[in-house]
Amino acid sequence: MALPSPSYTITLRVQVPASQRASSTVVAAVADTGAAVTGVDIAHSTSHGLVVDVTCDTVDAEHGERVAAALEEIEGVHVLKWSDSTFLLHLGGKIEVALKSPIKTRRDLSRAYTPGVARVCTAIADNPDDARRLTIKRNTVAVVTDGTAVLGLGDIGPAAALPVMEGKAALFKQFAGVDAWPVCLDTTDTDEIVAIVKAIAPVYGGVNLEDIAAPRCFEIEARLRAELDIPVFHDDQHGTAIVVLAALVNALKVVGKDISRVRIVVSGVGAAGNAIVRLLRAQGAEHIVAFGRSGALRPGAPQDDPHRTWIAEHTNPEGFTGTLREGLVGADVFVGVSAGDILTGADVARMADDAIVFALANPTPEVDPVEASEHAAVVATGRSDHPNQINNVLAFPGLFRGLLDSGATEITDELMRVAALAIAGVVADDELNSAFVIPGVFDHRVAEAVAEAVRTVTGQD
């Protein structure tokens, strides 16, 4: 069941009769629609009554319209206007450029720009490595997309992807002090994307690939990693995998199971599923069965691309050929990165005792988390309105902070595995419980722990 969410917060300015009961009547009417009232303010009074601002969380845009309609049905009540808080937050964009050093005098100008800047240009021309020391390169990441796999929206194009890339840049800054900038490309040609990113690379200390559809994302990442001297990271793949591993390490502690012995079912073999399988294997998982749209991948069965072939050859050693539901019977762990509402609580009930369910499809998980929790010991989703949110923001800010600090150029499975263990380690063993296997996204210790782990692995701590 969908619940009211801050993603759909609205504020309604309502004119009501001058009465002691007017505001409470409005609040009750809003609540009756299923909205969650979060604020009531008397804006001002007039000769005709009061003007009241009512703020509430709704389920979706249509729900907001129903709230407004319900208020209009009350005698003497009129909705003057209403606004959507999410759209208001995005007006004019979410990020900006700010100066680190003020330019207030001619002396400031002569150092920051001409003629003094020529000395710095010459120094970099003589020693290109100085670009990291003397420019924004040492702390700047390009957030690159072609808009072909944006959130759960699919191929919506580079312009429509820009709000997401702005948000990513904001998270880099908020959680790790990294200056990131959206680079939304109006092309889906692999060769062209690689060429463009290589051409702009001198400005940046790292590249974060985002929302590029599989399987092109695999080739783009591999080629850029091979051809650039800065780290390249596809967050949809590896950021998700890092946080999944972190949560699973702690969830297994809660239920007292060993990763080498548990049977793991993965639903979804795209970018995220591929990276998750690889990282779970790096941590010692030996019994994984991965399911795509056509069923379980297995050794020897032909696949559509090399990445699915790799999964098929490195998982499902027993050659299981059944459906996802059948594969869940007796499984210890379910990890979903596929589609919403493909399972039920009854399916979870057929898993092993003390099962772990990570239903990460957004905004609708593979299985209702409330139903799943009736049968599984630990349940996690990608949503902020349920316990155990598996969110990539726990990984990528700290990861790039450590990479930029160390000047490292290579992102290995071992580096990502250690980053996952750093996230898991933020939650002490005596704090772990079924509703707390992963730190909260606003826990400042996470980015610091991940950055330190990265610096240690790269030998720069």
Coordinates of C-alpha atoms in Angstrom, one line a residue:
M1 CA 0.0 0.0 0.0
A2 CA 1.4 3.4 -1.0
L3 CA 1.9 5.8 1.9
P4 CA 2.1 9.6 2.0
S5 CA 5.6 10.8 1.1
P6 CA 7.7 14.0 1.4
S7 CA 8.2 13.6 -2.4
Y8 CA 4.6 14.7 -2.7
T9 CA 4.4 17.5 -0.1
I10 CA 1.9 20.2 -0.9
T11 CA 0.8 23.4 0.7
L12 CA -2.7 24.7 0.3
R13 CA -3.7 28.3 1.0
V14 CA -7.3 28.1 2.1
Q15 CA -9.8 30.8 2.9
V16 CA -12.1 29.7 5.8
P17 CA -14.9 31.4 7.8
A18 CA -13.9 33.2 11.0
S19 CA -14.6 30.5 13.5
Q20 CA -12.8 28.7 16.3
R21 CA -13.5 25.4 14.6
A22 CA -12.5 26.5 11.0
S23 CA -8.9 25.3 11.1
S24 CA -9.7 22.0 12.8
T25 CA -12.4 21.3 10.2
V26 CA -9.9 21.8 7.4
V27 CA -7.3 19.6 9.1
A28 CA -9.8 16.8 9.6
A29 CA -10.9 17.0 6.0
V30 CA -7.3 16.7 4.7
A31 CA -6.6 13.8 7.0
D32 CA -9.8 12.0 5.9
T33 CA -8.3 11.8 2.4
G34 CA -5.4 9.8 3.7
A35 CA -2.9 12.7 3.6
A36 CA -0.5 13.3 6.5
V37 CA -0.9 16.9 7.8
T38 CA 2.6 18.3 8.8
G39 CA 1.8 21.9 9.3
V40 CA -0.9 24.5 9.9
D41 CA -0.3 28.2 9.8
I42 CA -2.7 31.2 10.0
A43 CA -1.4 33.3 7.1
H44 CA -3.6 36.3 7.9
S45 CA -7.2 37.3 8.7
T46 CA -9.6 39.3 6.5
S47 CA -13.1 40.7 6.8
H48 CA -14.3 37.5 5.2
G49 CA -12.5 35.1 7.6
L50 CA -9.1 33.5 7.9
V51 CA -6.5 32.5 5.4
V52 CA -4.9 29.2 6.5
D53 CA -1.8 27.4 5.0
V54 CA -2.1 23.7 5.3
T55 CA 0.9 21.5 4.5
C56 CA 0.6 17.8 4.0
D57 CA 2.3 14.8 2.5
T58 CA 0.3 12.9 -0.1
V59 CA 0.7 9.7 -2.0
D60 CA 1.0 11.1 -5.5
A61 CA 0.0 14.1 -7.7
E62 CA -3.6 12.8 -8.1
H63 CA -4.0 12.5 -4.3
G64 CA -3.1 16.2 -4.0
E65 CA -5.9 17.1 -6.4
R66 CA -8.3 15.0 -4.3
V67 CA -7.2 16.9 -1.1
A68 CA -8.0 20.2 -2.8
A69 CA -11.3 19.0 -4.1
A70 CA -12.3 17.7 -0.6
L71 CA -11.7 21.1 0.9
E72 CA -13.8 22.8 -1.8
E73 CA -16.7 20.7 -0.7
I74 CA -16.8 22.3 2.7
E75 CA -19.3 25.1 3.0
G76 CA -17.5 28.5 3.3
V77 CA -14.1 27.0 2.4
H78 CA -12.2 28.0 -0.7
V79 CA -8.8 26.9 -1.9
L80 CA -7.0 30.0 -3.1
K81 CA -4.0 28.2 -4.5
W82 CA -1.7 25.2 -3.8
S83 CA 1.9 24.5 -4.4
D84 CA 4.1 21.4 -4.7
S85 CA 7.1 21.6 -2.4
T86 CA 9.2 19.3 -4.6
F87 CA 8.8 21.5 -7.7
L88 CA 9.5 24.6 -5.6
L89 CA 12.8 23.2 -4.3
H90 CA 13.9 22.7 -7.9
L91 CA 13.1 26.2 -9.2
G92 CA 16.3 27.5 -10.8
G93 CA 18.1 24.3 -10.0
K94 CA 19.7 22.9 -6.8
I95 CA 23.4 23.8 -7.1
E96 CA 25.5 26.8 -7.9
V97 CA 29.1 27.9 -8.2
A98 CA 30.6 29.7 -5.2
L99 CA 34.0 31.4 -4.7
K100 CA 36.5 30.0 -2.3
S101 CA 38.4 33.3 -2.3
P102 CA 36.6 36.6 -2.5
I103 CA 37.4 39.0 -5.3
K104 CA 36.9 42.5 -3.9
T105 CA 39.8 44.6 -5.0
R106 CA 42.1 45.1 -7.9
R107 CA 44.8 43.2 -6.1
D108 CA 42.4 40.2 -5.7
L109 CA 41.5 40.4 -9.4
S110 CA 45.2 40.6 -10.5
R111 CA 45.9 37.3 -8.6
A112 CA 42.8 35.4 -9.4
Y113 CA 42.7 36.4 -13.1
T114 CA 45.0 38.4 -15.3
P115 CA 47.9 39.0 -15.2
G116 CA 48.7 36.8 -12.2
V117 CA 46.9 33.7 -13.4
A118 CA 49.3 33.4 -16.3
R119 CA 52.1 32.4 -13.9
V120 CA 49.9 29.5 -12.7
C121 CA 49.1 28.5 -16.3
T122 CA 52.8 28.4 -17.1
A123 CA 53.6 26.3 -14.1
I124 CA 51.0 23.7 -15.2
A125 CA 52.3 23.8 -18.8
D126 CA 55.8 23.0 -17.4
N127 CA 54.5 20.3 -15.1
P128 CA 51.0 19.0 -15.9
D129 CA 50.8 17.1 -12.6
D130 CA 50.4 20.5 -11.0
A131 CA 46.9 20.8 -12.3
R132 CA 45.7 18.6 -9.4
R133 CA 47.4 21.0 -6.9
L134 CA 46.6 24.3 -8.5
T135 CA 43.1 23.9 -10.0
I136 CA 39.7 22.5 -9.1
K137 CA 40.7 19.2 -10.6
R138 CA 41.8 17.9 -7.1
N139 CA 38.2 18.1 -5.8
T140 CA 35.9 17.9 -8.8
V141 CA 33.9 15.0 -10.3
A142 CA 31.9 14.9 -13.5
V143 CA 28.5 13.3 -13.1
V144 CA 27.9 11.9 -16.7
T145 CA 24.7 10.6 -18.1
D146 CA 22.9 10.1 -21.4
G147 CA 19.5 10.0 -19.8
T148 CA 18.7 6.4 -20.9
A149 CA 18.0 4.7 -17.6
V150 CA 16.9 7.4 -15.2
L151 CA 15.6 6.1 -11.8
G152 CA 12.6 4.0 -12.7
L153 CA 11.6 6.3 -15.5
G154 CA 13.7 4.7 -18.2
D155 CA 14.9 6.6 -21.3
I156 CA 13.7 10.1 -20.7
G157 CA 16.7 12.0 -22.3
P158 CA 19.5 14.2 -21.0
A159 CA 17.4 17.3 -20.2
A160 CA 14.9 15.4 -18.1
A161 CA 17.8 13.6 -16.4
L162 CA 19.4 16.9 -15.3
P163 CA 17.4 17.2 -12.0
V164 CA 18.8 13.8 -10.9
M165 CA 22.3 14.8 -11.8
E166 CA 22.0 18.1 -9.9
G167 CA 20.8 16.0 -7.0
K168 CA 23.8 13.8 -7.3
A169 CA 26.1 16.8 -7.3
A170 CA 24.3 18.2 -4.2
L171 CA 24.9 14.9 -2.4
F172 CA 28.6 14.8 -3.3
K173 CA 29.0 18.3 -1.7
Q174 CA 26.7 17.7 1.3
F175 CA 28.2 14.4 2.4
A176 CA 31.9 14.6 1.3
G177 CA 32.7 18.2 0.4
V178 CA 33.3 17.1 -3.3
D179 CA 32.5 19.6 -6.0
A180 CA 30.6 17.7 -8.7
W181 CA 28.9 18.9 -11.9
P182 CA 26.2 17.5 -14.1
V183 CA 27.3 16.5 -17.7
C184 CA 24.2 15.4 -19.5
L185 CA 25.0 14.3 -23.1
D186 CA 22.7 14.5 -26.0
T187 CA 23.9 11.3 -27.6
T188 CA 23.5 7.6 -26.9
D189 CA 26.4 6.6 -29.2
T190 CA 29.0 4.7 -27.2
D191 CA 32.0 5.9 -29.1
E192 CA 30.8 9.4 -28.9
I193 CA 30.2 9.3 -25.2
V194 CA 33.7 7.9 -24.6
A195 CA 35.2 10.5 -26.8
I196 CA 33.4 13.4 -25.1
V197 CA 34.3 12.2 -21.6
K198 CA 37.9 11.8 -22.6
A199 CA 37.9 15.3 -24.1
I200 CA 36.6 16.9 -20.9
A201 CA 38.6 14.8 -18.5
P202 CA 41.4 17.3 -17.9
V203 CA 39.0 19.4 -15.8
Y204 CA 38.0 16.6 -13.4
G205 CA 39.6 14.4 -10.8
G206 CA 37.0 11.6 -11.3
V207 CA 34.0 10.5 -13.4
N208 CA 30.8 9.2 -12.0
L209 CA 28.7 7.5 -14.7
E210 CA 25.0 7.7 -13.9
D211 CA 21.7 6.4 -15.4
I212 CA 23.2 4.9 -18.6
A213 CA 21.3 1.9 -19.8
A214 CA 22.8 -1.6 -19.9
P215 CA 24.6 -3.1 -21.7
R216 CA 26.2 0.0 -23.1
C217 CA 27.1 1.2 -19.6
F218 CA 29.5 -1.8 -19.2
E219 CA 31.5 -0.9 -22.4
I220 CA 31.5 2.8 -21.6
E221 CA 32.9 2.2 -18.1
A222 CA 35.5 -0.4 -19.2
R223 CA 36.8 1.8 -22.0
L224 CA 37.0 4.9 -19.9
R225 CA 38.8 3.1 -17.1
A226 CA 41.3 1.8 -19.6
E227 CA 41.9 5.1 -21.4
L228 CA 41.7 7.7 -18.6
D229 CA 44.2 8.5 -15.8
I230 CA 41.4 9.3 -13.3
P231 CA 38.9 7.0 -11.5
V232 CA 35.7 6.1 -13.3
F233 CA 32.8 4.7 -11.3
H234 CA 29.4 3.6 -12.5
D235 CA 27.2 4.3 -9.4
D236 CA 24.2 2.4 -10.6
Q237 CA 26.4 -0.8 -10.7
H238 CA 29.0 -0.5 -8.0
G239 CA 27.4 2.0 -5.6
T240 CA 24.4 -0.3 -5.2
A241 CA 26.6 -3.4 -4.9
I242 CA 28.7 -1.8 -2.1
V243 CA 25.7 -0.8 0.0
V244 CA 24.0 -4.2 -0.6
L245 CA 27.1 -6.0 0.7
A246 CA 27.4 -3.7 3.7
A247 CA 23.8 -4.3 4.7
L248 CA 24.1 -8.1 4.1
V249 CA 27.3 -8.4 6.2
N250 CA 25.4 -6.9 9.1
A251 CA 22.1 -8.8 8.4
L252 CA 24.0 -12.1 8.4
K253 CA 25.3 -11.2 11.9
V254 CA 21.8 -10.6 13.1
V255 CA 20.6 -14.0 11.9
G256 CA 23.8 -15.8 12.7
K257 CA 24.6 -17.1 9.2
D258 CA 27.8 -17.4 7.2
I259 CA 27.9 -15.8 3.7
S260 CA 29.8 -18.8 2.3
R261 CA 26.9 -21.1 3.3
V262 CA 23.8 -19.2 2.6
R263 CA 21.8 -19.6 -0.6
I264 CA 21.2 -16.2 -2.2
V265 CA 18.6 -15.4 -4.9
V266 CA 19.2 -12.3 -7.0
S267 CA 16.3 -10.9 -9.1
G268 CA 17.6 -8.6 -11.9
V269 CA 20.8 -9.1 -14.0
G270 CA 21.2 -5.7 -15.4
A271 CA 23.9 -3.2 -14.3
A272 CA 23.2 -3.4 -10.5
G273 CA 22.5 -7.1 -10.5
N274 CA 25.8 -7.9 -12.3
A275 CA 27.8 -5.8 -9.8
I276 CA 26.1 -7.2 -6.8
V277 CA 26.8 -10.8 -7.9
R278 CA 30.5 -10.0 -8.5
L279 CA 30.9 -8.2 -5.1
L280 CA 29.0 -10.9 -3.2
R281 CA 31.3 -13.5 -4.7
A282 CA 34.4 -11.4 -3.8
Q283 CA 33.1 -11.5 -0.2
G284 CA 32.9 -15.3 -0.3
A285 CA 29.3 -16.1 -1.4
E286 CA 29.3 -19.5 -3.1
H287 CA 25.6 -20.3 -3.6
I288 CA 24.0 -17.6 -5.8
V289 CA 21.2 -18.1 -8.3
A290 CA 20.4 -15.0 -10.5
F291 CA 17.1 -14.5 -12.3
G292 CA 16.4 -12.4 -15.4
R293 CA 13.2 -11.9 -17.3
S294 CA 13.5 -15.3 -18.9
G295 CA 14.3 -17.2 -15.7
A296 CA 17.4 -18.5 -13.9
L297 CA 20.8 -18.0 -15.5
R298 CA 22.9 -21.2 -15.5
P299 CA 26.2 -22.5 -16.8
G300 CA 26.2 -23.5 -20.4
A301 CA 22.9 -21.7 -21.3
P302 CA 23.3 -19.0 -24.1
Q303 CA 23.0 -15.4 -22.9
D304 CA 22.4 -12.1 -24.6
D305 CA 25.7 -10.4 -23.7
P306 CA 29.1 -11.1 -22.0
H307 CA 28.0 -9.8 -18.7
R308 CA 25.0 -12.2 -18.4
T309 CA 27.3 -14.9 -19.6
W310 CA 29.8 -14.2 -16.8
I311 CA 26.9 -14.4 -14.3
A312 CA 25.7 -17.7 -15.8
E313 CA 29.2 -19.2 -15.6
H314 CA 29.9 -18.1 -12.0
T315 CA 26.6 -18.8 -10.3
N316 CA 23.9 -21.6 -10.1
P317 CA 26.4 -24.5 -10.1
E318 CA 23.4 -26.9 -9.6
G319 CA 21.9 -25.7 -12.8
F320 CA 18.5 -24.7 -11.3
T321 CA 15.9 -24.0 -14.1
G322 CA 12.8 -23.1 -12.2
T323 CA 11.0 -19.8 -11.7
L324 CA 11.9 -17.1 -9.3
R325 CA 9.2 -18.2 -6.9
E326 CA 10.4 -21.7 -7.1
G327 CA 14.0 -20.6 -6.6
L328 CA 13.0 -18.8 -3.4
V329 CA 11.9 -22.0 -1.7
G330 CA 14.5 -22.6 1.1
A331 CA 16.6 -19.6 0.1
D332 CA 18.3 -17.6 2.9
V333 CA 18.7 -14.3 1.1
F334 CA 16.7 -12.5 -1.6
V335 CA 18.2 -9.4 -3.3
G336 CA 15.8 -7.7 -5.7
V337 CA 17.0 -5.1 -8.2
S338 CA 14.3 -5.7 -10.8
A339 CA 10.6 -4.6 -10.7
G340 CA 7.9 -3.9 -8.2
D341 CA 5.2 -6.3 -6.9
I342 CA 6.6 -9.5 -8.4
L343 CA 6.5 -11.4 -5.1
T344 CA 4.1 -11.8 -2.2
G345 CA 4.4 -12.4 1.5
A346 CA 3.5 -16.1 0.8
D347 CA 6.6 -16.3 -1.4
V348 CA 8.8 -15.0 1.4
A349 CA 7.2 -17.5 3.8
R350 CA 8.7 -20.3 1.7
M351 CA 12.2 -19.1 2.3
A352 CA 14.5 -20.5 5.0
D353 CA 14.0 -19.7 8.7
D354 CA 15.5 -16.2 9.6
A355 CA 15.5 -15.2 5.9
I356 CA 16.8 -11.9 4.7
V357 CA 14.9 -9.8 2.1
F358 CA 16.4 -6.8 0.2
A359 CA 13.6 -5.6 -2.1
L360 CA 15.3 -2.6 -3.8
A361 CA 13.1 -1.7 -6.7
N362 CA 12.0 1.9 -6.5
P363 CA 9.5 3.3 -5.8
T364 CA 7.6 0.0 -5.5
P365 CA 9.7 -2.8 -4.0
E366 CA 9.5 -6.4 -5.4
V367 CA 7.5 -7.4 -2.4
D368 CA 5.5 -5.3 0.1
P369 CA 8.0 -4.8 3.0
V370 CA 5.2 -5.1 5.6
E371 CA 4.1 -8.4 4.2
A372 CA 7.7 -9.6 3.9
S373 CA 8.5 -8.7 7.5
E374 CA 5.8 -11.1 8.7
H375 CA 8.0 -13.9 7.5
A376 CA 11.6 -12.7 7.1
A377 CA 14.0 -11.8 10.0
V378 CA 15.5 -8.8 8.2
V379 CA 13.8 -6.6 5.5
A380 CA 15.5 -3.7 3.6
T381 CA 14.3 -1.5 0.8
G382 CA 15.5 1.5 -1.1
R383 CA 12.9 3.7 0.4
S384 CA 13.3 6.2 3.2
D385 CA 9.9 5.5 4.8
H386 CA 10.9 1.9 6.0
P387 CA 13.8 0.7 8.2
N388 CA 17.1 -0.4 6.6
Q389 CA 17.2 2.0 3.6
I390 CA 19.8 0.7 1.1
N391 CA 20.9 4.0 -0.5
N392 CA 23.9 4.7 -2.7
V393 CA 24.6 7.9 -0.9
L394 CA 26.2 5.8 1.7
A395 CA 28.9 4.8 -0.8
F396 CA 29.8 7.2 -3.6
P397 CA 30.6 10.4 -1.6
G398 CA 33.1 8.8 0.7
L399 CA 34.5 6.6 -2.1
F400 CA 35.3 9.6 -4.3
R401 CA 36.5 11.6 -1.2
G402 CA 39.1 8.9 -0.6
L403 CA 40.0 8.6 -4.3
L404 CA 40.5 12.3 -4.8
D405 CA 42.6 12.6 -1.6
S406 CA 44.8 9.7 -2.6
G407 CA 45.1 10.5 -6.3
A408 CA 44.2 6.9 -7.1
T409 CA 43.2 6.0 -10.6
E410 CA 41.9 2.4 -10.3
I411 CA 38.7 1.1 -8.6
T412 CA 39.1 -2.6 -7.9
D413 CA 36.8 -5.2 -6.4
E414 CA 38.9 -5.2 -3.3
L415 CA 38.6 -1.4 -2.9
M416 CA 34.8 -1.7 -3.2
R417 CA 34.7 -4.7 -0.8
V418 CA 36.7 -2.7 1.8
A419 CA 34.4 0.3 1.3
A420 CA 31.4 -1.9 2.0
L421 CA 32.9 -3.3 5.2
A422 CA 33.7 0.3 6.3
I423 CA 30.0 1.2 5.9
A424 CA 28.9 -2.0 7.8
G425 CA 31.4 -1.2 10.6
V426 CA 29.8 2.1 11.4
V427 CA 27.0 0.1 13.1
A428 CA 28.5 -1.5 16.2
D429 CA 27.7 -5.2 16.8
D430 CA 25.8 -4.3 20.0
E431 CA 23.6 -1.9 18.0
L432 CA 22.6 -4.4 15.3
N433 CA 19.0 -5.5 15.2
S434 CA 16.5 -6.6 12.5
A435 CA 15.5 -2.9 11.9
F436 CA 19.0 -1.5 12.0
V437 CA 21.6 -3.3 9.8
I438 CA 22.8 -0.2 7.8
P439 CA 23.6 3.3 8.9
G440 CA 21.3 6.2 8.2
V441 CA 22.1 8.4 5.2
F442 CA 22.8 11.4 7.4
D443 CA 25.3 9.6 9.6
H444 CA 28.4 11.8 9.1
R445 CA 30.7 8.9 10.1
V446 CA 29.9 6.9 7.0
A447 CA 31.7 9.1 4.4
E448 CA 34.6 9.5 6.7
A449 CA 34.9 5.8 7.3
V450 CA 34.7 5.0 3.5
A451 CA 37.2 7.7 2.6
E452 CA 39.6 6.4 5.2
A453 CA 39.2 2.8 4.0
V454 CA 39.9 3.9 0.4
R455 CA 43.0 5.9 1.4
T456 CA 44.3 2.8 3.3
V457 CA 43.7 0.4 0.4
T458 CA 45.5 2.8 -2.0
G459 CA 48.3 3.3 0.4
Q460 CA 47.7 7.0 0.8
D461 CA 46.3 7.2 4.4

